[in-house]
Amino acid sequence: MATSSATPPVSAHTIKIKLPALVYDGACSFCKYWISRWRRLTQNKVQYVPYQEVPDGFYGIRHAQFKKSVYLITVYGRPLHAAAAVAALLQLSGYGTWHWLYHRIPLAGKLAEAGYRIVANHRNFFYKLTRLFFRNA
């Protein structure tokens, strides 16, 4: 009986990460703006990766899904997306209030997700609005 010394192929959802990874749309100006701000908040606690640099199906998430919202992949491999991902990201940066509100106040999570969806569907408008209010960031 011959044994193979080849290692089994690694699928996109079995890649192990050492830090939480926030995967975002690298072609989106609004996304890149907020990633820049969040990088400063989280310092070296989170890695930020444009979805264009990960394989389609990364942790079971298709590129089409990454294009619609951010995903935070925890070190345990749990993917969080949209407002839940942002709340968890802010908790990692020391701003746990948003995470607490999202999970503890009735309807807060649903409202946050609805707000996230509105912003995500109108990124160009909200990018201009963000630049107006946060000029030097």
Tab-separated table of C-alpha atoms in Angstrom:
chain	number	residue	atom	x	y	z
A	1	MET	CA	0.000	0.000	0.000
A	2	ALA	CA	1.557	3.264	-1.155
A	3	THR	CA	1.201	6.341	0.993
A	4	SER	CA	1.093	9.816	-0.374
A	5	SER	CA	3.373	12.437	1.091
A	6	ALA	CA	1.360	15.237	-0.489
A	7	THR	CA	-0.547	17.402	1.944
A	8	PRO	CA	-4.257	17.796	1.359
A	9	PRO	CA	-5.282	21.040	-0.320
A	10	VAL	CA	-6.168	23.883	1.994
A	11	SER	CA	-9.587	25.299	1.249
A	12	ALA	CA	-10.342	28.979	1.593
A	13	HIS	CA	-12.347	28.426	4.785
A	14	THR	CA	-9.671	26.441	6.639
A	15	ILE	CA	-6.914	29.060	6.501
A	16	LYS	CA	-6.011	29.879	10.099
A	17	ILE	CA	-5.595	33.488	11.105
A	18	LYS	CA	-3.630	34.820	14.080
A	19	LEU	CA	-5.530	38.098	14.433
A	20	PRO	CA	-9.130	38.992	13.694
A	21	ALA	CA	-9.369	39.978	10.033
A	22	LEU	CA	-11.655	42.684	8.718
A	23	VAL	CA	-12.330	42.033	5.046
A	24	TYR	CA	-13.680	44.996	3.098
A	25	ASP	CA	-14.221	46.302	-0.425
A	26	GLY	CA	-10.853	47.726	-1.463
A	27	ALA	CA	-12.432	49.530	-4.437
A	28	CYS	CA	-14.826	51.523	-2.218
A	29	SER	CA	-13.689	55.021	-1.187
A	30	PHE	CA	-16.115	55.112	1.744
A	31	CYS	CA	-14.812	51.753	2.976
A	32	LYS	CA	-11.151	52.747	2.614
A	33	TYR	CA	-11.798	55.983	4.503
A	34	TRP	CA	-13.308	54.194	7.512
A	35	ILE	CA	-10.706	51.421	7.400
A	36	SER	CA	-8.045	54.115	7.734
A	37	ARG	CA	-9.764	55.488	10.849
A	38	TRP	CA	-10.343	52.030	12.331
A	39	ARG	CA	-6.701	51.048	11.776
A	40	ARG	CA	-5.660	53.900	14.054
A	41	LEU	CA	-8.156	52.803	16.705
A	42	THR	CA	-7.295	49.107	16.675
A	43	GLN	CA	-3.554	49.592	16.124
A	44	ASN	CA	-2.149	46.091	15.574
A	45	LYS	CA	-5.064	44.099	17.042
A	46	VAL	CA	-6.803	43.535	13.694
A	47	GLN	CA	-5.589	42.831	10.187
A	48	TYR	CA	-7.384	44.617	7.355
A	49	VAL	CA	-7.654	42.908	3.997
A	50	PRO	CA	-9.446	43.996	0.818
A	51	TYR	CA	-11.715	41.179	-0.343
A	52	GLN	CA	-9.992	41.436	-3.713
A	53	GLU	CA	-6.932	39.844	-2.039
A	54	VAL	CA	-8.703	36.808	-0.567
A	55	PRO	CA	-9.931	33.775	-2.493
A	56	ASP	CA	-13.589	33.600	-3.435
A	57	GLY	CA	-15.167	31.443	-0.737
A	58	PHE	CA	-12.791	32.691	2.002
A	59	TYR	CA	-14.331	31.312	5.216
A	60	GLY	CA	-17.363	30.344	3.139
A	61	ILE	CA	-17.991	33.924	2.005
A	62	ARG	CA	-18.341	34.742	-1.688
A	63	HIS	CA	-16.837	37.893	-3.206
A	64	ALA	CA	-20.372	39.126	-3.954
A	65	GLN	CA	-21.088	39.062	-0.211
A	66	PHE	CA	-17.843	40.869	0.645
A	67	LYS	CA	-18.795	43.567	-1.848
A	68	LYS	CA	-22.022	44.269	0.086
A	69	SER	CA	-20.589	44.552	3.609
A	70	VAL	CA	-17.514	44.216	5.767
A	71	TYR	CA	-16.802	40.890	7.435
A	72	LEU	CA	-14.843	40.424	10.621
A	73	ILE	CA	-13.387	36.937	10.828
A	74	THR	CA	-12.596	36.136	14.465
A	75	VAL	CA	-9.528	34.142	15.454
A	76	TYR	CA	-11.937	31.246	16.042
A	77	GLY	CA	-13.078	31.416	12.423
A	78	ARG	CA	-16.493	32.936	13.123
A	79	PRO	CA	-17.498	35.460	10.469
A	80	LEU	CA	-19.482	38.518	11.550
A	81	HIS	CA	-20.765	40.946	8.972
A	82	ALA	CA	-22.256	44.413	8.540
A	83	ALA	CA	-23.134	46.283	11.771
A	84	ALA	CA	-22.328	43.263	13.961
A	85	ALA	CA	-18.793	43.245	12.525
A	86	VAL	CA	-18.372	46.975	13.156
A	87	ALA	CA	-19.657	46.648	16.737
A	88	ALA	CA	-17.207	43.795	17.412
A	89	LEU	CA	-14.386	45.754	15.760
A	90	LEU	CA	-15.094	48.775	17.957
A	91	GLN	CA	-15.106	46.516	21.011
A	92	LEU	CA	-11.630	45.275	20.032
A	93	SER	CA	-10.483	48.890	19.875
A	94	GLY	CA	-11.750	49.665	23.386
A	95	TYR	CA	-15.129	51.118	22.426
A	96	GLY	CA	-17.274	48.343	23.847
A	97	THR	CA	-20.348	50.519	24.313
A	98	TRP	CA	-21.455	49.976	20.722
A	99	HIS	CA	-21.084	46.203	21.049
A	100	TRP	CA	-22.996	46.249	24.330
A	101	LEU	CA	-25.821	48.355	22.840
A	102	TYR	CA	-25.992	46.153	19.738
A	103	HIS	CA	-26.471	42.988	21.801
A	104	ARG	CA	-28.290	44.211	24.928
A	105	ILE	CA	-30.802	46.889	23.949
A	106	PRO	CA	-33.952	45.538	22.301
A	107	LEU	CA	-34.107	46.474	18.610
A	108	ALA	CA	-30.697	48.211	18.692
A	109	GLY	CA	-29.118	45.468	16.595
A	110	LYS	CA	-31.935	45.585	14.053
A	111	LEU	CA	-31.718	49.377	13.841
A	112	ALA	CA	-27.924	49.219	13.458
A	113	GLU	CA	-28.256	46.658	10.660
A	114	ALA	CA	-30.902	48.768	8.898
A	115	GLY	CA	-28.679	51.827	9.174
A	116	TYR	CA	-25.703	49.865	7.928
A	117	ARG	CA	-27.696	48.651	4.918
A	118	ILE	CA	-28.793	52.214	4.050
A	119	VAL	CA	-25.196	53.430	4.170
A	120	ALA	CA	-23.882	50.396	2.266
A	121	ASN	CA	-26.424	50.917	-0.500
A	122	HIS	CA	-25.477	54.606	-0.842
A	123	ARG	CA	-21.724	54.565	-0.227
A	124	ASN	CA	-20.850	57.370	-2.630
A	125	PHE	CA	-23.296	59.781	-0.987
A	126	PHE	CA	-22.151	58.847	2.514
A	127	TYR	CA	-18.495	59.116	1.481
A	128	LYS	CA	-19.110	62.736	0.427
A	129	LEU	CA	-21.022	63.392	3.635
A	130	THR	CA	-18.266	61.807	5.729
A	131	ARG	CA	-15.608	63.904	4.001
A	132	LEU	CA	-17.673	67.009	4.698
A	133	PHE	CA	-17.888	66.311	8.435
A	134	PHE	CA	-14.474	64.656	8.950
A	135	ARG	CA	-12.331	66.739	6.616
A	136	ASN	CA	-8.867	66.144	8.037
A	137	ALA	CA	-9.098	62.483	8.913
